Coordinates of N, CA and C in Angstrom, one line a residue:
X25 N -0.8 43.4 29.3 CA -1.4 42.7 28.2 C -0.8 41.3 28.2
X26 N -1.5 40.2 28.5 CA -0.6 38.7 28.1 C -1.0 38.7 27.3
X27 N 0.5 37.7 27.1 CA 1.5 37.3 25.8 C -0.3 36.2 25.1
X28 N -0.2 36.0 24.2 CA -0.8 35.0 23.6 C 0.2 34.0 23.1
X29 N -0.5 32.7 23.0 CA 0.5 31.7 23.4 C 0.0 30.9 22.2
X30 N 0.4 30.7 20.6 CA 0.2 30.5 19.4 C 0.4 28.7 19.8
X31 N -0.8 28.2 19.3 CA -1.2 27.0 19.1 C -0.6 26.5 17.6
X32 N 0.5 25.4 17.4 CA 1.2 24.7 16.4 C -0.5 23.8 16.0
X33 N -0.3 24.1 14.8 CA -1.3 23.5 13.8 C -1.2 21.7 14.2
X34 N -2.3 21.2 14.2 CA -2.4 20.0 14.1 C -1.6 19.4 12.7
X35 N -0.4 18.6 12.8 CA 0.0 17.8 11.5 C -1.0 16.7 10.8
X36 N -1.4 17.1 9.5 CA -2.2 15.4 9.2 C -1.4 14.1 9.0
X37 N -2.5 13.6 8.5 CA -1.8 11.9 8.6 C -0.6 11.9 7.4
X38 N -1.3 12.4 6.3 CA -0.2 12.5 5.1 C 0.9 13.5 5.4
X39 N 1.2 14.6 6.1 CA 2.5 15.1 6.8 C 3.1 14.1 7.5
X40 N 2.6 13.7 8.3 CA 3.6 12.8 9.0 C 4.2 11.3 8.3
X41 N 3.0 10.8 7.4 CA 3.5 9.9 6.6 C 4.8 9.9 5.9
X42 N 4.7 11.2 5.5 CA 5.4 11.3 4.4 C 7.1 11.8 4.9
X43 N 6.9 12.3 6.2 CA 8.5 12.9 6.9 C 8.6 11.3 7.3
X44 N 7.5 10.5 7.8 CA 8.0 9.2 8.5 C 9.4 8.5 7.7
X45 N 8.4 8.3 6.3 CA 9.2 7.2 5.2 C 9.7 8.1 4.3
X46 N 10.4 9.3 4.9 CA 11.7 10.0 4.5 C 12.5 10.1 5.2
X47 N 12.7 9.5 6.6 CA 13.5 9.5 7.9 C 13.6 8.1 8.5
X48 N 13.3 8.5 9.4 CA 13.7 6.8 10.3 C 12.5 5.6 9.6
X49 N 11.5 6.0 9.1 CA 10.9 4.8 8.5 C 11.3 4.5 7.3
X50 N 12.0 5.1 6.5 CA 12.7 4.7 5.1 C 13.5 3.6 5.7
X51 N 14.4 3.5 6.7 CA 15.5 2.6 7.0 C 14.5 1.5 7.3
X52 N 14.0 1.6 8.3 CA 13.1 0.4 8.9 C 12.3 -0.8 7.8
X53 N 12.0 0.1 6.5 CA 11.4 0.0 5.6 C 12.0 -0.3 4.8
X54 N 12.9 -0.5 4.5 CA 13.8 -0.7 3.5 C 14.1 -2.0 3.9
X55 N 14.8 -2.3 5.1 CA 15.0 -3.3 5.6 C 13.9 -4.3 5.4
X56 N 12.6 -4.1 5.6 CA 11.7 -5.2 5.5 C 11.4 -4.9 3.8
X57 N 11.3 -4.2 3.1 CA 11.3 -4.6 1.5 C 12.9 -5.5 0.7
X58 N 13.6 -5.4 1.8 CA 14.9 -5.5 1.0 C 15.4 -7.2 1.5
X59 N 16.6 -7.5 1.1 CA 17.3 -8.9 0.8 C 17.6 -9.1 2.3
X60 N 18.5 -7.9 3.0 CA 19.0 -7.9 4.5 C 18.6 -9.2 5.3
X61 N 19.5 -9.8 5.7 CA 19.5 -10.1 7.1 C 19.3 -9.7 8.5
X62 N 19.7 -8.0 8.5 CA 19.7 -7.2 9.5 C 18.2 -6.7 9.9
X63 N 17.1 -7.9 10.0 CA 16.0 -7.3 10.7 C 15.8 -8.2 11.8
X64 N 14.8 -7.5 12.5 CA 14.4 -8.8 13.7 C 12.6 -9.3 13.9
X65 N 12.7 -10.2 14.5 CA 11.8 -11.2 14.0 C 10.6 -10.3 13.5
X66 N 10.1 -9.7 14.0 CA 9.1 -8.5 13.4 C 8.8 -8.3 12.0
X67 N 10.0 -7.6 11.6 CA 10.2 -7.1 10.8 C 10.2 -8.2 9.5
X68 N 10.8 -9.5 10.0 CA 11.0 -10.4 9.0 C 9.5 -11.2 8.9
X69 N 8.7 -10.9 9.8 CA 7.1 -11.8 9.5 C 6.8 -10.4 8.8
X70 N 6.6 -9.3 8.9 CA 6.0 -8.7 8.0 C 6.7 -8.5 6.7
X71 N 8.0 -8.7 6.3 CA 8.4 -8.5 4.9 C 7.6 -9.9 4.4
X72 N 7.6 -11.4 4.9 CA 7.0 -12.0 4.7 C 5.8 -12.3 4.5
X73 N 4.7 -11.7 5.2 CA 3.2 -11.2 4.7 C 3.5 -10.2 3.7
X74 N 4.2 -9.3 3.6 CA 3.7 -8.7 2.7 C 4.6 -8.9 1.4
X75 N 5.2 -10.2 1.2 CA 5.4 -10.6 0.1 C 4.6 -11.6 -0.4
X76 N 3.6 -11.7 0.3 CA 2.7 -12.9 0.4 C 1.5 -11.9 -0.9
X77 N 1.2 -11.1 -0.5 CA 0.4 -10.3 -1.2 C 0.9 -9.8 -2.3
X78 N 2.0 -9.6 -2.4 CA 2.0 -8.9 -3.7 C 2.2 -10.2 -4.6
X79 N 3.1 -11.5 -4.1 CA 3.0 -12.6 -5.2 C 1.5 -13.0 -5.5
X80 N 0.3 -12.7 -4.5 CA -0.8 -13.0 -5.1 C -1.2 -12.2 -6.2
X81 N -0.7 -10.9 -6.1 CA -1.1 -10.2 -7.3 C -0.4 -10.4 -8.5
X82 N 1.3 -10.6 -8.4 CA 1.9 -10.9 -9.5 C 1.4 -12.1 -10.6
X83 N 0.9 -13.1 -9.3 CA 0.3 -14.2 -10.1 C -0.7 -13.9 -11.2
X84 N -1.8 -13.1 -10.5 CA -3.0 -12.9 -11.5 C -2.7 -12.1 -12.6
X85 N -1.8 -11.2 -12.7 CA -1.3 -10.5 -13.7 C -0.3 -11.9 -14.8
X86 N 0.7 -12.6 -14.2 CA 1.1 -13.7 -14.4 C 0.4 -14.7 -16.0
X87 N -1.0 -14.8 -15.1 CA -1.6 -15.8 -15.4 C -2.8 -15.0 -16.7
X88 N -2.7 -13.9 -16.8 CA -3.1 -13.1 -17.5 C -2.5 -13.0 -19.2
X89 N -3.1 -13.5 -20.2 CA -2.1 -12.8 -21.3 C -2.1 -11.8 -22.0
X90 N -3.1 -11.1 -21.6 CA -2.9 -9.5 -22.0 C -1.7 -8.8 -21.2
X91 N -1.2 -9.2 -20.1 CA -0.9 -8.5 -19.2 C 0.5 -7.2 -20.0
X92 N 0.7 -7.6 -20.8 CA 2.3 -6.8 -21.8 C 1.3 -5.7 -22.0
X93 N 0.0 -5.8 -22.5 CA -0.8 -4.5 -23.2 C -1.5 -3.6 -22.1
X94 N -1.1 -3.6 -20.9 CA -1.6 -3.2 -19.6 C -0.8 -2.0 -18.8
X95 N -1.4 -1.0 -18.6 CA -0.9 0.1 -18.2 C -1.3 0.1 -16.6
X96 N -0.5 -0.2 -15.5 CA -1.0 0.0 -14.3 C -0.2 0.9 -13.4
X97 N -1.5 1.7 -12.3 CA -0.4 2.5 -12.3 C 0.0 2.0 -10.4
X98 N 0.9 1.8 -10.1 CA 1.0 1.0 -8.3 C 1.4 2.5 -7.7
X99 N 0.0 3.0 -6.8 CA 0.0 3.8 -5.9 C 0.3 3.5 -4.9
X100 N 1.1 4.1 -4.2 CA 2.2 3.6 -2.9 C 3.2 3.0 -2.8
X101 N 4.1 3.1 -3.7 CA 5.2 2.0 -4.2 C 6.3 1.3 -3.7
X102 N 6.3 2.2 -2.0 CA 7.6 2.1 -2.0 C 8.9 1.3 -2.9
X103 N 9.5 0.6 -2.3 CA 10.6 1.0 -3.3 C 10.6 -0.3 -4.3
X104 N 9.3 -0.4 -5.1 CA 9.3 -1.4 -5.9 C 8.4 -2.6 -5.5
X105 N 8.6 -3.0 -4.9 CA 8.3 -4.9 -4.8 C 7.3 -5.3 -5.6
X106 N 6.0 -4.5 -5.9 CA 5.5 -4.7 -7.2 C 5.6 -4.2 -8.6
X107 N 6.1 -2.8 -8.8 CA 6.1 -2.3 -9.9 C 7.7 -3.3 -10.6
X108 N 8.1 -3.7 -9.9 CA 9.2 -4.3 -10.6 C 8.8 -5.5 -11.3
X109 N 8.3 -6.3 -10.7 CA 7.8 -7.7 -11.4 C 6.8 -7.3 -12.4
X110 N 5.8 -6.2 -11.9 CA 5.1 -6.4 -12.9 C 5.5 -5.8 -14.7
X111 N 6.1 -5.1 -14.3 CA 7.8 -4.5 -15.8 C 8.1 -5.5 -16.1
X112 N 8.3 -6.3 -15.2 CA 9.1 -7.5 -16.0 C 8.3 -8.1 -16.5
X113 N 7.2 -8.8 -16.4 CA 6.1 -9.7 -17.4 C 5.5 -8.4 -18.4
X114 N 6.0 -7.2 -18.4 CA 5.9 -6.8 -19.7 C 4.8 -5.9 -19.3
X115 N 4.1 -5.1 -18.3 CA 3.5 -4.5 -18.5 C 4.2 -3.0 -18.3
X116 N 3.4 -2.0 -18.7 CA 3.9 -0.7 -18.7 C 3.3 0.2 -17.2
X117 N 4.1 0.6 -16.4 CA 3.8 0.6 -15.2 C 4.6 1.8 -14.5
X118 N 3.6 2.7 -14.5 CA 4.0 4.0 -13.5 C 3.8 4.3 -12.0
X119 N 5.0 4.1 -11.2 CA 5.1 3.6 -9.9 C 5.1 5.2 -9.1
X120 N 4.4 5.4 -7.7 CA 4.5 6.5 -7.2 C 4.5 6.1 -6.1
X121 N 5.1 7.3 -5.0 CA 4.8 7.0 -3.4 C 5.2 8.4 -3.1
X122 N 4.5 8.7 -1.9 CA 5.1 10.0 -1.3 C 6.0 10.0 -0.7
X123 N 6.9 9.3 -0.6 CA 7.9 9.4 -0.2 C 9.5 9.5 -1.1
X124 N 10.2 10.1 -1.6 CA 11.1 10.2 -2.2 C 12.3 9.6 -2.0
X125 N 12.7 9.2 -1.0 CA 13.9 8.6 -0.6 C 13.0 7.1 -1.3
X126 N 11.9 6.2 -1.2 CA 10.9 5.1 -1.0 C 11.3 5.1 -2.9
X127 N 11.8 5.9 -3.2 CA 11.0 6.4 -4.8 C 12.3 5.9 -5.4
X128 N 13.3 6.9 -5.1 CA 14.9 6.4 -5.5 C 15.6 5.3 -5.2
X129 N 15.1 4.5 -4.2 CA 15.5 3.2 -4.0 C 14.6 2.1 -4.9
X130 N 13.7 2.4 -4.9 CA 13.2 1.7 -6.3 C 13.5 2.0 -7.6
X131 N 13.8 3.3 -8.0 CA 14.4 4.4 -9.2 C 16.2 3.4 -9.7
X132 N 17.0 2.9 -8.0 CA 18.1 2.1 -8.0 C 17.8 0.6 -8.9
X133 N 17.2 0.0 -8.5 CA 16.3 -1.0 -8.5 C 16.2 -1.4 -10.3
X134 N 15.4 -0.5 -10.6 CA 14.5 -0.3 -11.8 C 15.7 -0.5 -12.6
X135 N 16.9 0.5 -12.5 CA 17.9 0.6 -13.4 C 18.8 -0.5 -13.2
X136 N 18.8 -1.1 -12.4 CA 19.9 -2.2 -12.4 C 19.5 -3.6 -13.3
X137 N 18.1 -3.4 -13.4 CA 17.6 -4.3 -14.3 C 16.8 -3.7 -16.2
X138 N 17.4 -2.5 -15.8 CA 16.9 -1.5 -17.3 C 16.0 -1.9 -17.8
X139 N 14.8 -1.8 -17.3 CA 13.0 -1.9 -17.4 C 12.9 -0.6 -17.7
X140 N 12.7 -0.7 -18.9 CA 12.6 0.8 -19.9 C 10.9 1.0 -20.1
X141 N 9.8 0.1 -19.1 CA 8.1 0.2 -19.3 C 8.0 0.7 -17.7
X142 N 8.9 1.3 -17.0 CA 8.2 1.1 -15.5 C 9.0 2.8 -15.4
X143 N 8.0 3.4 -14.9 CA 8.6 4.7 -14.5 C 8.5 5.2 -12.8
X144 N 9.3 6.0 -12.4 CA 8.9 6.5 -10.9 C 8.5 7.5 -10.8
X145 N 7.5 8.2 -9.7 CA 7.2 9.7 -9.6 C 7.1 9.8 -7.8
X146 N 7.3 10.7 -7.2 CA 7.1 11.2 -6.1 C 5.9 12.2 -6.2
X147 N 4.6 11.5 -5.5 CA 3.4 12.1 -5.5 C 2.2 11.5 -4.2
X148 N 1.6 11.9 -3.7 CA 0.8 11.6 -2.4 C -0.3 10.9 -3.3
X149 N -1.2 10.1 -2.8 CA -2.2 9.3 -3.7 C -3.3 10.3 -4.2
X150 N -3.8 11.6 -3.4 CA -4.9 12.7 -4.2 C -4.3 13.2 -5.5
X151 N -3.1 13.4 -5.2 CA -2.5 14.0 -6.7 C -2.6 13.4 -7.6
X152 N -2.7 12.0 -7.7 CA -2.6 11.2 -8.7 C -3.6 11.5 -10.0
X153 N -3.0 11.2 -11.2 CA -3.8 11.7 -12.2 C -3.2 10.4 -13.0
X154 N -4.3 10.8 -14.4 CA -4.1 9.5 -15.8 C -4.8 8.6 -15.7
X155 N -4.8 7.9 -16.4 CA -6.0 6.9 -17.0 C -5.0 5.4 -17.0
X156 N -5.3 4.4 -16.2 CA -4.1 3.3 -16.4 C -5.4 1.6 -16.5
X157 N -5.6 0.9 -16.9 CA -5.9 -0.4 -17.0 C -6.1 -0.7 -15.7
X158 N -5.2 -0.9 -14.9 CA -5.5 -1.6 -13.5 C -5.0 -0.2 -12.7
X159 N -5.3 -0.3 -11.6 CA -4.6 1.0 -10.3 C -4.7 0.0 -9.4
X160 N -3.3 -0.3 -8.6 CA -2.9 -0.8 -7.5 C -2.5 -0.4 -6.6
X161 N -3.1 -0.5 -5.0 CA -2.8 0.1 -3.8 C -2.8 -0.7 -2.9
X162 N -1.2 -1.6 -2.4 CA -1.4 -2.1 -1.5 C -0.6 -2.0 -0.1
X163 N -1.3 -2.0 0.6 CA -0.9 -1.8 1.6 C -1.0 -0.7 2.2
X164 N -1.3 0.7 1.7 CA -1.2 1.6 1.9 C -2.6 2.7 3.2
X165 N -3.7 1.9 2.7 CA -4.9 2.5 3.0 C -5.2 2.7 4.9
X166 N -4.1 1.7 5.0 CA -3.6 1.9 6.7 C -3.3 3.4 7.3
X167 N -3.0 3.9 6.3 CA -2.4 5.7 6.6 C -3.3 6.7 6.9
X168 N -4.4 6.2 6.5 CA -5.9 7.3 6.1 C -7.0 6.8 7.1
X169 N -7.7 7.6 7.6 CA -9.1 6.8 8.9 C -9.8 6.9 7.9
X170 N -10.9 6.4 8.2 CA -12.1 6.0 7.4 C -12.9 6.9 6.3
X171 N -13.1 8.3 7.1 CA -13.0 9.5 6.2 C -12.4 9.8 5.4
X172 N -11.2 9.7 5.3 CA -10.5 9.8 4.2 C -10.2 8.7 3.5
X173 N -10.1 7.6 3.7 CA -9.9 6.1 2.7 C -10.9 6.3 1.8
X174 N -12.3 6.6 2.5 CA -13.4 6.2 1.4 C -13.2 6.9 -0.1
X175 N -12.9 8.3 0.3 CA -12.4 9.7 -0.8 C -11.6 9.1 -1.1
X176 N -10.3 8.6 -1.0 CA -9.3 7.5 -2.0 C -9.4 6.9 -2.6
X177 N -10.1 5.9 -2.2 CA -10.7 4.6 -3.1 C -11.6 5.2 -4.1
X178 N -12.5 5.8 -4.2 CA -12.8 7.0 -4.7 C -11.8 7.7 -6.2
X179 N -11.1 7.9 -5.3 CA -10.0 8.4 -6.4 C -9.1 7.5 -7.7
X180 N -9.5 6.9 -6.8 CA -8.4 5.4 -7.1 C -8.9 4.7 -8.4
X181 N -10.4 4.9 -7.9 CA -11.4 4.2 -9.0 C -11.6 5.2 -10.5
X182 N -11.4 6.4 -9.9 CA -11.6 7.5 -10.9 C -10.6 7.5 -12.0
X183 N -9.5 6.2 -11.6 CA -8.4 6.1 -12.7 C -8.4 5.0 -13.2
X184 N -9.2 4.2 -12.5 CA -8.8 3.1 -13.5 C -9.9 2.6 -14.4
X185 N -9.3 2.0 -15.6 CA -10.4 1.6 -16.4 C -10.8 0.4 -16.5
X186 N -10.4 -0.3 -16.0 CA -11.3 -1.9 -15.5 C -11.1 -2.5 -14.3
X187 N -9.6 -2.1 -13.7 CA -9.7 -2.3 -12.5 C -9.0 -2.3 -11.4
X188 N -9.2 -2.4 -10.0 CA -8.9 -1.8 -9.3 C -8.2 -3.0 -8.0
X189 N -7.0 -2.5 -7.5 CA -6.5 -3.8 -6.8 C -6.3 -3.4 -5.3
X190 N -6.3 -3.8 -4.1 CA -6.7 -3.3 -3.0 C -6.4 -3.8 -2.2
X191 N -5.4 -4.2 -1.0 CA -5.1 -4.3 0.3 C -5.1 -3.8 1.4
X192 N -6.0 -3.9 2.1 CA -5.7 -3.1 3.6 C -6.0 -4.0 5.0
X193 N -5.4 -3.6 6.3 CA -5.9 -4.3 7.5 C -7.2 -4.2 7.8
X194 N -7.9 -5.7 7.9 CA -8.9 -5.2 8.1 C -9.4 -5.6 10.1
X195 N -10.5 -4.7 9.6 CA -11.0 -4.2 11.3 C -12.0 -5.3 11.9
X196 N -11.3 -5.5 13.0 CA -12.5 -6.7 13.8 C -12.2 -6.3 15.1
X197 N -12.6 -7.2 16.3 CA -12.0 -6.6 17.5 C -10.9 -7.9 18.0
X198 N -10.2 -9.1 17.2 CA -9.2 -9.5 16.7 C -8.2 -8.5 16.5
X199 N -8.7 -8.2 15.5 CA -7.2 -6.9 14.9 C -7.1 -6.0 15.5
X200 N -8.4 -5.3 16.1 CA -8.4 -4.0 16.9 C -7.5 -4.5 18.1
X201 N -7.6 -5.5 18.7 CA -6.7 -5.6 20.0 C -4.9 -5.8 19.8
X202 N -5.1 -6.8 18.7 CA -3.7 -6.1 17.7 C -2.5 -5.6 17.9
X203 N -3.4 -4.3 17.1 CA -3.2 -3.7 16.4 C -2.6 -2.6 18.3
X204 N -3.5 -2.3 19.0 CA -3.5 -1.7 20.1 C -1.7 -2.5 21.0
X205 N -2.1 -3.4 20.4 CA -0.6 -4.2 21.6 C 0.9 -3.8 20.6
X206 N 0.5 -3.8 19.1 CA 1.6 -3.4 18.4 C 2.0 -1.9 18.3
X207 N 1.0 -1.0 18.5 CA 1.3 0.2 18.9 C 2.4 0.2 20.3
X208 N 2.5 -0.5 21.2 CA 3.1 -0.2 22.2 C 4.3 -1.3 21.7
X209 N 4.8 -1.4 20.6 CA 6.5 -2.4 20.5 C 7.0 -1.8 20.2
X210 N 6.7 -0.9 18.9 CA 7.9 0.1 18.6 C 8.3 1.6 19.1
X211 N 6.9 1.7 19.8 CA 7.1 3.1 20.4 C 6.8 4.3 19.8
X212 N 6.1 5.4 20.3 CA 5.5 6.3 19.7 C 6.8 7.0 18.4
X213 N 7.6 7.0 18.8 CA 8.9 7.7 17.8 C 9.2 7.1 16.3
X214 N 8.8 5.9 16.4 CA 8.7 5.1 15.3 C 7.8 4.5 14.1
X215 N 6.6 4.5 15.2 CA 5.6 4.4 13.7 C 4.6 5.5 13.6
X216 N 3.6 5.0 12.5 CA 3.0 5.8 12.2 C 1.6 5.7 12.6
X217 N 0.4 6.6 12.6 CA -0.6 6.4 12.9 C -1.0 4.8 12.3
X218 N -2.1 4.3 12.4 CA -2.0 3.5 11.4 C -3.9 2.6 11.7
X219 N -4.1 2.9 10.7 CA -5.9 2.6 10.7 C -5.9 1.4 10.2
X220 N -7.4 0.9 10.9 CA -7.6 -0.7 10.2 C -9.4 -0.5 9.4
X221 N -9.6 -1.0 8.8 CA -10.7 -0.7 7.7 C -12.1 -1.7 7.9
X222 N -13.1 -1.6 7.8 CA -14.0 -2.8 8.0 C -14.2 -3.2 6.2
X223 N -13.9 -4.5 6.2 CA -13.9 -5.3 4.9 C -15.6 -4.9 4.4
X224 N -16.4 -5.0 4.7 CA -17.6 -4.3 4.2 C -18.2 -2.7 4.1
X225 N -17.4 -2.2 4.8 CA -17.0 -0.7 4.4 C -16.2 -0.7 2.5
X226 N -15.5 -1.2 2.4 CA -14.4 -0.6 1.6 C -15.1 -1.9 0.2
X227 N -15.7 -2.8 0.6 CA -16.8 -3.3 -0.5 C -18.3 -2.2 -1.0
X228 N -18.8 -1.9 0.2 CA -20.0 -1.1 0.1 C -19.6 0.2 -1.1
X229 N -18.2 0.4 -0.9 CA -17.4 1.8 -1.7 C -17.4 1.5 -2.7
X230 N -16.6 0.0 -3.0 CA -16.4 0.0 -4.3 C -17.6 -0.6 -5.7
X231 N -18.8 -1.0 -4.7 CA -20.0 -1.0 -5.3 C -20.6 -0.1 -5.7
X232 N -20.5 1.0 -5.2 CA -21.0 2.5 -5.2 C -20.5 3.1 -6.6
X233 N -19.2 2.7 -6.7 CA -19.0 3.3 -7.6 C -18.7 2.4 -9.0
X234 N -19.5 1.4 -9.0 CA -19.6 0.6 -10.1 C -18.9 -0.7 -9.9
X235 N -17.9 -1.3 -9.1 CA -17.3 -2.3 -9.2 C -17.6 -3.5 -8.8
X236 N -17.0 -4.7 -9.4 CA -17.6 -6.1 -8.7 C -16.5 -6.6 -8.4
X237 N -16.5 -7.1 -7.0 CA -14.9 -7.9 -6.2 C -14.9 -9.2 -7.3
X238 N -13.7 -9.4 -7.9 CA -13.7 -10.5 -8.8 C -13.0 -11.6 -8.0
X239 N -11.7 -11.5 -7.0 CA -11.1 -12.5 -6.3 C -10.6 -11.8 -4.8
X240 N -10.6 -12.5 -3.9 CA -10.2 -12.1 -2.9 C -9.4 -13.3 -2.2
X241 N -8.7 -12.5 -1.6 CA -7.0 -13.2 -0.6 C -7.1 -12.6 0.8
X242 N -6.7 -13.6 2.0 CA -6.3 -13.0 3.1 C -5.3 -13.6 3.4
X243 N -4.8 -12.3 3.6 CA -3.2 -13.1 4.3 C -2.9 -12.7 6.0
X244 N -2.3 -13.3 6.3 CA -2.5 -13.6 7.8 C -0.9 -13.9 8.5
X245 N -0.4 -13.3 9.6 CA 0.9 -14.0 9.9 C 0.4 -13.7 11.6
X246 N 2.0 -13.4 12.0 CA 2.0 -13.4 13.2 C 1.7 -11.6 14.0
X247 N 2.6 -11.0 13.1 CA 2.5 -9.7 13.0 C 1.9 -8.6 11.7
X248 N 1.2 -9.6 11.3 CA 1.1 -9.3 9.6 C -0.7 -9.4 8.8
X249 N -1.6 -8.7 8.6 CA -2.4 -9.3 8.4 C -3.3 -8.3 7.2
X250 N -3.9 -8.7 6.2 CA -4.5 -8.2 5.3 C -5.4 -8.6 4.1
X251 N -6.0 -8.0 3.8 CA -6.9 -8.2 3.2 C -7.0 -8.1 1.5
X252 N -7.1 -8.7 0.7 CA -6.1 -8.1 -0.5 C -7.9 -8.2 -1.5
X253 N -8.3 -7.4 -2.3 CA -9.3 -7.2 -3.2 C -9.2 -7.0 -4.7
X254 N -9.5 -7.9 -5.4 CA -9.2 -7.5 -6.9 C -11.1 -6.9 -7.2
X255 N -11.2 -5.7 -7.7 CA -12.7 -5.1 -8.5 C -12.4 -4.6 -9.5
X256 N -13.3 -5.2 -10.5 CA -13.3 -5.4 -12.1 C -14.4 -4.3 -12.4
X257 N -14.4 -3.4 -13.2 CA -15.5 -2.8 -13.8 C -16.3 -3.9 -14.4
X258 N -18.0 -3.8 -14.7 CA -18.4 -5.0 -15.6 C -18.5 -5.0 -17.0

């Protein structure tokens, strides 16, 4: 009788996500959200695009004066870079990411400046539950292929009550070629899957389910590139 020879389950995207930026991608990642010196040029254009986006969003909250009576909740948080500012102009702000080591470095963060409106949770973006003013996701939607983003945004929209804030890479054959050459820098051991979105896909979605894009940002570097969407219920 032969042996049968047991096939290991395919891992999904969100398994591997989530062991990534609890392991060697926490470090990597840390380093590009954080103050350090210790990155290399890479690493330092993308903390740079992606501080580029979130000051576009700080601003519109900023420039906002309701923004203190505003409950948002930033899905994907790693370890802060927006749930913190936005605490500080006073809004009330429940920060999540699946990643927990991502969670306590921002959990560090939070307390050193005793922002007693900003809370942390360790949770994957389907889990997410509550009812918040704005729901912000940036950067994140890179994790999920097309099948699954649309069910997110989706989800995403199921929380919020006026509106909904949105960054992802978007897909041309520009970025597709990319995207294909940055796969081969760091090496399969290092990153993560990582999907690019067609900017009229992820509009077509959020019309579907009621929304109107109120402002939009592209930000662009060397290694760095995205798409950032604000949608307003009417």
């Amino acid at each position: 009788m032969a042996n049968k020879v047991l096939e290991t389950p395919a891992r999904s995207d969100k398994e591997i996500v989530k062991d990534y930026f609890n392991s060697t991608g926490f470090d990597r990642w840390r380093r590009i959200y954080g103050n350090t010196d210790e990155i290399n040029k890479v690493q330092r254009d993308i903390r740079q695009g992606h501080q580029q986006t979130v000051d576009y969003v700080v601003d519109w909250f900023r420039k906002d004066p309701q923004t203190p009576t505003y409950t948002v909740c930033d899905a994907g948080c790693g370890t802060g870079s927006l749930a913190i500012p936005l605490a500080q102009l006073g809004a009330t702000v429940y920060a999540t990411d699946i990643s927990e080591k991502m969670v306590g470095e921002g959990q560090g963060k939070a307390k050193e400046q005793n922002l007693d409106k900003l809370t942390f949770g360790v949770s994957d973006l389907a889990a997410l539950t509550g009812e918040y003013h704005t729901v912000a996701c940036l950067d994140v939607l890179i994790h999920y292929p097309d099948n699954e983003s649309e069910a997110m945004i989706a989800h995403l929209a199921s929380l919020a009550q006026s509106r909904l804030i949105l960054s992802f890479a978007p897909k041309n054959p520009y970025y597709t070629l990319m995207k294909k050459v940055g796969d081969l820098v760091p090496g399969p051991s290092k990153a993560t899957r990582a999907y690019l979105h067609r900017e009229k896909d992820v509009r077509r979605v959020l019309w579907s389910l009621g929304f109107t894009v109120k402002r939009h940002e592209f930000i662009a570097s060397q290694f760095y590139f995205s798409r950032l969407l604000e949608a307003v219920r009417p």
